[in-house]
CSV table of C-alpha atoms in Angstrom, one decimal:
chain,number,residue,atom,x,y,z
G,27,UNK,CA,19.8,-186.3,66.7
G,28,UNK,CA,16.9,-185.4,68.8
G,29,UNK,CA,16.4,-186.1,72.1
G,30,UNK,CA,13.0,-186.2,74.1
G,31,UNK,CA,13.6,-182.8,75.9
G,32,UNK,CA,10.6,-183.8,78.7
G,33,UNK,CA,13.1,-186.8,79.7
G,34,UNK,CA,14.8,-185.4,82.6
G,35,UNK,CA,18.4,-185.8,82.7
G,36,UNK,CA,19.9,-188.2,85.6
G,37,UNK,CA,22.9,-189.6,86.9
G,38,UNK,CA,23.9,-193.0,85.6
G,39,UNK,CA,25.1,-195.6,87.6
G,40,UNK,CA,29.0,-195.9,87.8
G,41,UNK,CA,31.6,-197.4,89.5
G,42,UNK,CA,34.9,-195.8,90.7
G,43,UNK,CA,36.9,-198.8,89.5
G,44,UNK,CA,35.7,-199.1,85.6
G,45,UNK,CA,35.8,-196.7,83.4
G,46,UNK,CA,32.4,-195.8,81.6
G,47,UNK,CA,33.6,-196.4,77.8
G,48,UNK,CA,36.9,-196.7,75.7
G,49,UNK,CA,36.5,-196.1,72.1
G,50,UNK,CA,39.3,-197.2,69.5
G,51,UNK,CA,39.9,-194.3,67.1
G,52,UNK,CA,41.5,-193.4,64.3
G,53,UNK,CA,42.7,-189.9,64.0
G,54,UNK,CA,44.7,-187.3,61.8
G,55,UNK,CA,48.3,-186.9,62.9
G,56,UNK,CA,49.0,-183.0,60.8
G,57,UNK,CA,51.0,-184.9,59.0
G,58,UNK,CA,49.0,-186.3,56.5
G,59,UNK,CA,49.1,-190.1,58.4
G,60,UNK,CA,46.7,-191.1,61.0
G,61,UNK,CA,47.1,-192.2,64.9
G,62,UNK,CA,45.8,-195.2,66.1
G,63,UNK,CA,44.1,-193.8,69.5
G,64,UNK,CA,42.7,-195.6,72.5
G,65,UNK,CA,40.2,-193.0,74.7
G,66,UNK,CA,39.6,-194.0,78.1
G,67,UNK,CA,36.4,-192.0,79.5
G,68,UNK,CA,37.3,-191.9,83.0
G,69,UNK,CA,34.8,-191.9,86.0
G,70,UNK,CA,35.7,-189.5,87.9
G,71,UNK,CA,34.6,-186.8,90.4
G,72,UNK,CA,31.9,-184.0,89.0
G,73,UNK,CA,33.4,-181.1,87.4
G,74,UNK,CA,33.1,-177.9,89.4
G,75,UNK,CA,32.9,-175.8,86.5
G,76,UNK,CA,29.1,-176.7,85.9
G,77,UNK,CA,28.9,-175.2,82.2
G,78,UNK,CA,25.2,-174.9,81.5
G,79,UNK,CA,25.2,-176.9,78.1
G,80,UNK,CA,26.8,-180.1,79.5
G,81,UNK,CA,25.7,-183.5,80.5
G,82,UNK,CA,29.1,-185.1,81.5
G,83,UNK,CA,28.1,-185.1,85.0
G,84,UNK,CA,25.6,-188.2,84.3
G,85,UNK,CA,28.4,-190.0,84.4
G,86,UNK,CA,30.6,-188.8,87.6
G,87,UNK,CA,30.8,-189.6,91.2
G,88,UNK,CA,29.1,-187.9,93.8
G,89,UNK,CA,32.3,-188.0,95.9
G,90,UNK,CA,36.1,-187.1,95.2
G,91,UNK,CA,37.9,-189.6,93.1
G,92,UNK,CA,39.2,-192.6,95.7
G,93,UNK,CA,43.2,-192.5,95.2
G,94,UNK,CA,44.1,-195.7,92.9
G,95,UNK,CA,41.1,-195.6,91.4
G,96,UNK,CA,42.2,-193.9,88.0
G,97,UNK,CA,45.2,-196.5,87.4
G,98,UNK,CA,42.6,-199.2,87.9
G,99,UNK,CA,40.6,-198.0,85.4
G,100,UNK,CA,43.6,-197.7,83.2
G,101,UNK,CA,44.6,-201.4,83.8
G,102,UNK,CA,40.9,-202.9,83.1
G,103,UNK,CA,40.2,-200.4,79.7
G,104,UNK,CA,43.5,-201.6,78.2
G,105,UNK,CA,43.0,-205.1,79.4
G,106,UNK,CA,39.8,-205.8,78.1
G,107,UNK,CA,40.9,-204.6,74.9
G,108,UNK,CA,44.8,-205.5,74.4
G,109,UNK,CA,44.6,-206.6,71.0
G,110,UNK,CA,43.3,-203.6,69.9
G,111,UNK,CA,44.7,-201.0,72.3
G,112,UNK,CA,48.3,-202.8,71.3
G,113,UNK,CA,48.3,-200.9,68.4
G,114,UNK,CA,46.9,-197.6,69.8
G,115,UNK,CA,49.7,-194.7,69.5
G,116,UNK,CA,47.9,-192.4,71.8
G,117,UNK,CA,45.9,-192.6,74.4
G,118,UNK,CA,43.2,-189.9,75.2
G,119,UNK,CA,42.3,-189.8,79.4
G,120,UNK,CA,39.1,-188.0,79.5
G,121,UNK,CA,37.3,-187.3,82.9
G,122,UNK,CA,34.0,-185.8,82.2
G,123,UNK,CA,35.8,-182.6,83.5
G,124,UNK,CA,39.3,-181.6,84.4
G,125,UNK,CA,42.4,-183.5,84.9
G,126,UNK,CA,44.2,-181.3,86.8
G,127,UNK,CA,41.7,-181.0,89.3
G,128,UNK,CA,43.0,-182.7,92.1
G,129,UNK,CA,39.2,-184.1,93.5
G,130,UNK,CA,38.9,-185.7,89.9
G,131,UNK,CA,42.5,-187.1,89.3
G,132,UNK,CA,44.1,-187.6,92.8
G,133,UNK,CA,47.9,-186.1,92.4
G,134,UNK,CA,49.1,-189.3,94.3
G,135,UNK,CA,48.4,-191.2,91.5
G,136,UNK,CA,50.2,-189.3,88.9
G,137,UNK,CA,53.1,-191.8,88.6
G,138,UNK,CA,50.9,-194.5,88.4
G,139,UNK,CA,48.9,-192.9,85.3
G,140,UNK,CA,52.5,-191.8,84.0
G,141,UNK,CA,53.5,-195.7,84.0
G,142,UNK,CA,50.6,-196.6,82.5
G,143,UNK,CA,51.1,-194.4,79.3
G,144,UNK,CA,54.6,-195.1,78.6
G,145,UNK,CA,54.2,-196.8,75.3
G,146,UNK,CA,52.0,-194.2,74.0
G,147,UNK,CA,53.9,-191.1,72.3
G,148,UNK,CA,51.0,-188.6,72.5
G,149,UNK,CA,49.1,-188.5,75.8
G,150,UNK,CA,45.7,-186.0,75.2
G,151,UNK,CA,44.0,-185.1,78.8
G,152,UNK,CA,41.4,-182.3,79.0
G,153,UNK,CA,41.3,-179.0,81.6
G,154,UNK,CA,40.1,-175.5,81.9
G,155,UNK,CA,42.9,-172.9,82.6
G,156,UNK,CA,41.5,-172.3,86.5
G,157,UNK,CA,43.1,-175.4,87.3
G,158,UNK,CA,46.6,-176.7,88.5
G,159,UNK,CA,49.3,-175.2,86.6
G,160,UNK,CA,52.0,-176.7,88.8
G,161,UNK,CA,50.4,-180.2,89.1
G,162,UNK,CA,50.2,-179.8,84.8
G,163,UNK,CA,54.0,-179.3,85.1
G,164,UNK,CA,54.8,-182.3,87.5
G,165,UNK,CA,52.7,-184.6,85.2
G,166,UNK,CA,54.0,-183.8,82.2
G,167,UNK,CA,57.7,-184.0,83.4
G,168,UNK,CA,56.7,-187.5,84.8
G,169,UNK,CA,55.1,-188.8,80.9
G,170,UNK,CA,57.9,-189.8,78.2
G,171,UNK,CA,54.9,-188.3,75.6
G,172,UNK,CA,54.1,-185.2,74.0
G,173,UNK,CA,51.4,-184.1,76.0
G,174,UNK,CA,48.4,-182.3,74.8
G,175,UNK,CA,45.5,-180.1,77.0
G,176,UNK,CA,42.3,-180.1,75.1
G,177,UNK,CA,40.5,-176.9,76.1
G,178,UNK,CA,36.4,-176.2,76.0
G,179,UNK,CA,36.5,-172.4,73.9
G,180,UNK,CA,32.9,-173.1,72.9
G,181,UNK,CA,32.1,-170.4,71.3
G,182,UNK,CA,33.9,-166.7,71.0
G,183,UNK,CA,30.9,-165.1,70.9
G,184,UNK,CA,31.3,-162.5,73.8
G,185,UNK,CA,27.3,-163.1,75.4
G,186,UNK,CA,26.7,-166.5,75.2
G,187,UNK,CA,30.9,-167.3,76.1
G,188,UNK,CA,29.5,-166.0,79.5
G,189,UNK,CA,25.8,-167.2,79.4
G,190,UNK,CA,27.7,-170.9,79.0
G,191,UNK,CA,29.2,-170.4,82.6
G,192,UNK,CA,32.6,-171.3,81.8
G,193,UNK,CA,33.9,-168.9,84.4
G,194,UNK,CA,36.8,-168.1,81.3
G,195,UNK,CA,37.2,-165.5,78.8
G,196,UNK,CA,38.2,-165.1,75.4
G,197,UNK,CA,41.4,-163.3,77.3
G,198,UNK,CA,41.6,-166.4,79.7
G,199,UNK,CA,41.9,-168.9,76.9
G,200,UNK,CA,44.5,-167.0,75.4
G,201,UNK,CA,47.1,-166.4,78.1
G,202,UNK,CA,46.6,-170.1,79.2
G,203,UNK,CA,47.3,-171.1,74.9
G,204,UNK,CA,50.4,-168.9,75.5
G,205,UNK,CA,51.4,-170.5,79.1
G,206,UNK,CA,50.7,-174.3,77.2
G,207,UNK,CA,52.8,-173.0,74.3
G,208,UNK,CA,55.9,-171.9,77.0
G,209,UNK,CA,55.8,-174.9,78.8
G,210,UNK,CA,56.1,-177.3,75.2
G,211,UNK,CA,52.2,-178.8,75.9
G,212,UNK,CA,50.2,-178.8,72.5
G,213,UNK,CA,47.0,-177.1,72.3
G,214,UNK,CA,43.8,-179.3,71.4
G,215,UNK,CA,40.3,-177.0,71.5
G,216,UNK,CA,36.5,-177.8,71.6
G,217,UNK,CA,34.2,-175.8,69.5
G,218,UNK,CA,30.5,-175.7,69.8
G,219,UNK,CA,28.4,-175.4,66.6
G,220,UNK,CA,25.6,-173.4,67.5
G,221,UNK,CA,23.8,-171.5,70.7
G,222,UNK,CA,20.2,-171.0,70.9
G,223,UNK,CA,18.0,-168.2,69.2
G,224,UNK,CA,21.3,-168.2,66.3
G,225,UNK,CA,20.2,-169.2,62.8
G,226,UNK,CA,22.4,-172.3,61.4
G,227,UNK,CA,24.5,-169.8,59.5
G,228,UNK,CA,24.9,-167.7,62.5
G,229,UNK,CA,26.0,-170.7,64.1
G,230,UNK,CA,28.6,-171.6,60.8
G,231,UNK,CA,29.6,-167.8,60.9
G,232,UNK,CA,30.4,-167.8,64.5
G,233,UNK,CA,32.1,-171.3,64.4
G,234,UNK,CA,34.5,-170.1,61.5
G,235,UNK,CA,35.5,-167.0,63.7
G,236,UNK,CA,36.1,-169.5,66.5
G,237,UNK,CA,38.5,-172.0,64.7
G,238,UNK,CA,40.6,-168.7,63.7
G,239,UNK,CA,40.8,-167.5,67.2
G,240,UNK,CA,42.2,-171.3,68.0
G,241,UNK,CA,44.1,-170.9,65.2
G,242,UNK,CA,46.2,-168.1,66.1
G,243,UNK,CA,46.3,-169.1,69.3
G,244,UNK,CA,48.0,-172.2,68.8
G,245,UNK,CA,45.7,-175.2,68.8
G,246,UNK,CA,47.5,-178.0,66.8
G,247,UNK,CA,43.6,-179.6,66.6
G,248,UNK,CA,40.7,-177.9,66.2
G,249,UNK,CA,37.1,-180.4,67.7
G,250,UNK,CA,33.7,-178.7,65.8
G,251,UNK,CA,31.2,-180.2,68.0
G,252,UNK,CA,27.2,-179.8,66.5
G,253,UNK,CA,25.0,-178.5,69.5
G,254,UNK,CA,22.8,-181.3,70.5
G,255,UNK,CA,19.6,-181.3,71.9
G,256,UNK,CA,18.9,-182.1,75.3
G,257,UNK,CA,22.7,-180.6,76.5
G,258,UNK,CA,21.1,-178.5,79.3
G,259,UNK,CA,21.0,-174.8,77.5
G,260,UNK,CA,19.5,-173.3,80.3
G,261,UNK,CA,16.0,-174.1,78.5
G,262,UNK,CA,16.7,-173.1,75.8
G,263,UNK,CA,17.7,-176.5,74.1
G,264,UNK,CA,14.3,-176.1,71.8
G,265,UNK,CA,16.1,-172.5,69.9
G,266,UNK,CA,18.9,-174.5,68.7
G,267,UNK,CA,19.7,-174.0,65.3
G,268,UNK,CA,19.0,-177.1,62.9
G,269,UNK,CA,22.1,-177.9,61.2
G,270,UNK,CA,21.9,-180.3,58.5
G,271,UNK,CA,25.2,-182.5,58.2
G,272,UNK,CA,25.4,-180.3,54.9
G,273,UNK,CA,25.9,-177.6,57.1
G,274,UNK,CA,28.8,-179.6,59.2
G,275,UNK,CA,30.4,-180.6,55.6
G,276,UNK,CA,31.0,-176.9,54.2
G,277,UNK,CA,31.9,-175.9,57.8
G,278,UNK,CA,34.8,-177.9,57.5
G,279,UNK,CA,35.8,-177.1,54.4
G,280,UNK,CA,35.8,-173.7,55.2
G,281,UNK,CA,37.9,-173.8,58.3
G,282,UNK,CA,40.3,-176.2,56.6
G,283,UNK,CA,40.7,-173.3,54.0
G,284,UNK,CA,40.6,-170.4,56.9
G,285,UNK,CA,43.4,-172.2,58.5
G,286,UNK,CA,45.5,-173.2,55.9
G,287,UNK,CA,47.2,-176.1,56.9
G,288,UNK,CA,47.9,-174.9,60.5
G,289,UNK,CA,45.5,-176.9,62.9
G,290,UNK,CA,43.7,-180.5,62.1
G,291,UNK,CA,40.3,-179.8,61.5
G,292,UNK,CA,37.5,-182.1,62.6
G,293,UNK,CA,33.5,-182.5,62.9
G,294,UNK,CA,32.1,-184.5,65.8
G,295,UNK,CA,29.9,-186.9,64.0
G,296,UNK,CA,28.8,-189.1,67.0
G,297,UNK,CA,24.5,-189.1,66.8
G,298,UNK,CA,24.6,-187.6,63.9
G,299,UNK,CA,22.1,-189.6,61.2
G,300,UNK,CA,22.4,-188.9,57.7
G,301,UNK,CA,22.9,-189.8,53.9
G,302,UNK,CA,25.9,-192.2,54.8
G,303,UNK,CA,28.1,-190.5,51.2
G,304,UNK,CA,28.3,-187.5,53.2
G,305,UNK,CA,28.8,-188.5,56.6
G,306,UNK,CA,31.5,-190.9,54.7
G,307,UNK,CA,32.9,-187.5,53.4
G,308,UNK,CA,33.4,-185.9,57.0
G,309,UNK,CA,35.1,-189.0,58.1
G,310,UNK,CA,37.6,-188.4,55.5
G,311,UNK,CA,38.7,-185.6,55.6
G,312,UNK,CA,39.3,-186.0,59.1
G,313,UNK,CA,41.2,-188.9,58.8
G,314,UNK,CA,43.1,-187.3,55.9
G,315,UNK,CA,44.2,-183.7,56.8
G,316,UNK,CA,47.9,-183.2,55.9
G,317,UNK,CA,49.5,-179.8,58.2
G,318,UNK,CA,52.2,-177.5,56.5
C-alpha cells in the first residue's frame, strides 16, 4: 500500500484514441446475483474540479476531448476484449472526472456512446452535481439502460468535506440525490476511508456516518475507498491513518448492518496486500450482498 511520497506525481503518457484500462468485473446486483461488468477508463480531458486528494489527472489530456474520440475508445476496449466483454451486463464509462462536462465528453458524441451501450442494461458514468443537468437528461433519454451517476461524497465530515476542494456540500449532494431520484437515475456514491491527522477508528467512525448519509439519501451502491498514500492530501499524505484490512473487513460488516439491506456495500480492495483469507472475505461479501 505504500507509495514513495518523495516520487513526484506526473502525467502519463496517453492517447485520445485508447482508453487507458478496461477491467472485467464482477459485481453485486441488490439482488443477491452478480453483474458481469465491463469498465472502460476513458482518457479524457482534466477534470476542473481539482480535489486535493486525487491523482486521476495523471491520466487526462491537456486539451478538451477531440469529438469522436470517446466512441473510438469504446469500439477498441470492447474489441480487444469481445469474448469477455460479450458477457458483460453493464458497462461502467469512467473519465477520470465528469461525464457531463462537456470538454471531457463532447455532447456531439452522445448518440454515438448511446449506440455503443445498447446491449448493456445498466450504464454507470460518474459526475459531480455542478455539472450539466440538461445534457444528463438528453443522455439518459437517448440509452435503452438504467442509468446510474456515481457521485464522490468522500467524506461528511464538515472541515475536511471542504479542505478536499470539492466545491460541494453535504447540502449539494443531497438536493442533486433528490434531483437523480426525480429524474429515475440510480444513485452510486464514493466514500473515502480516512483524512489525515484522524486515528483509523476515527476514520471507521466517520466512514459509518457517511454510508448512512448515502443511505438515506438514496444511493442504491455504496464504494468504501481506503485512503492511499501518495493521493495528493495537500501534504499531508504521511498523517494518514493506517488501516489494516481488518479494519476494511468490520467496516463493512458494520455498514451492511447500518443499512440494512438498502444499498450494496463494497470495499475498494485494489493495492491492498494482505492475509489472502481475509481479503478473500471482502471479495465475498461484495459479490454476495442480497437488498430487501
Amino acid at each position: 500500500m505504500a507509495t514513495d511520497l518523495n516520487q513526484p506525481l506526473s502525467r502519463n503518457r496517453v492517447s485520445p484514441d485508447r482508453a487507458f484500462a478496461v477491467i472485467d468485473e464482477q459485481e453485486a446486483d441488490g439482488a443477491g446475483r452478480f453483474a458481469e461488468v465491463t469498465t472502460i477508463l476513458l482518457t479524457a480531458s482534466e477534470c476542473p474540479i481539482g480535489c486535493n486528494m486525487c491523482d486521476l489527472w495523471q491520466n487526462t489530456l491537456l486539451t478538451n476531448t477531440p469529438p469522436g474520440a470517446i466512441p473510438r475508445q469504446i469500439d477498441a476496449a470492447l474489441e480487444n476484449r469481445r469474448a469477455k466483454s460479450d458477457h458483460a451486463q453493464w458497462i461502467k464509462l469512467y473519465n477520470s472526472g465528469n461525464f457531463f462536462d462537456a470538454g471531457s465528453i463532447p455532447e456531439s458524441d452522445y448518440s454515438a456512446i448511446a449506440e455503443r451501450c445498447q446491449r448493456f442494461s445498466r450504464v454507470v458514468v460518474e459526475n459531480h452535481p455542478r455539472f450539466g443537468g440538461k445534457r444528463l437528461q438528453t443522455f439518459r433519454d437517448l440509452i435503452d439502460a438504467q442509468l446510474e451517476i456515481a457521485v464522490g461524497l468522500e467524506t461528511v465530515q464538515p472541515r475536511w468535506l471542504a479542505r478536499l476542494g470539492k466545491r460541494m456540500s453535504r447540502d449539494d449532494f443531497d438536493r442533486y440525490a433528490r434531483w437523480l431520484r426525480d429524474q429515475g437515475v440510480d444513485l452510486r456514491v464514493f466514500l473515502i476511508v480516512g483524512v489525515p491527522g484522524i486515528s483509523a477508528l476515527e476514520a471507521i467512525r466517520w466512514a459509518r456516518l457517511a454510508a448512512r448519509h448515502a443511505c438515506r439519501a438514496g444511493a442504491r451502491h455504496i464504494s468504501l475507498i481506503p485512503a492511499r498514500v501518495g493521493h495528493g492530501w495537500g501534504g499531508l499524505a504521511t498523517k494518514l491513518p493506517e488501516l489494516s484490512v481488518q479494519h476494511l473487513a468490520d467496516l463493512q460488516r458494520h455498514v451492511l448492518k447500518d443499512v440494512d439491506g438498502a444499498a450494496v456495500v463494497t470495499i475498494d480492495v485494489w493495492n491492498l496486500e494482505t492475509d489472502p483469507q481475509t481479503l478473500s472475505e471482502i471479495k465475498h461479501v461484495n459479490l454476495s450482498q442480497r437488498s430487501t
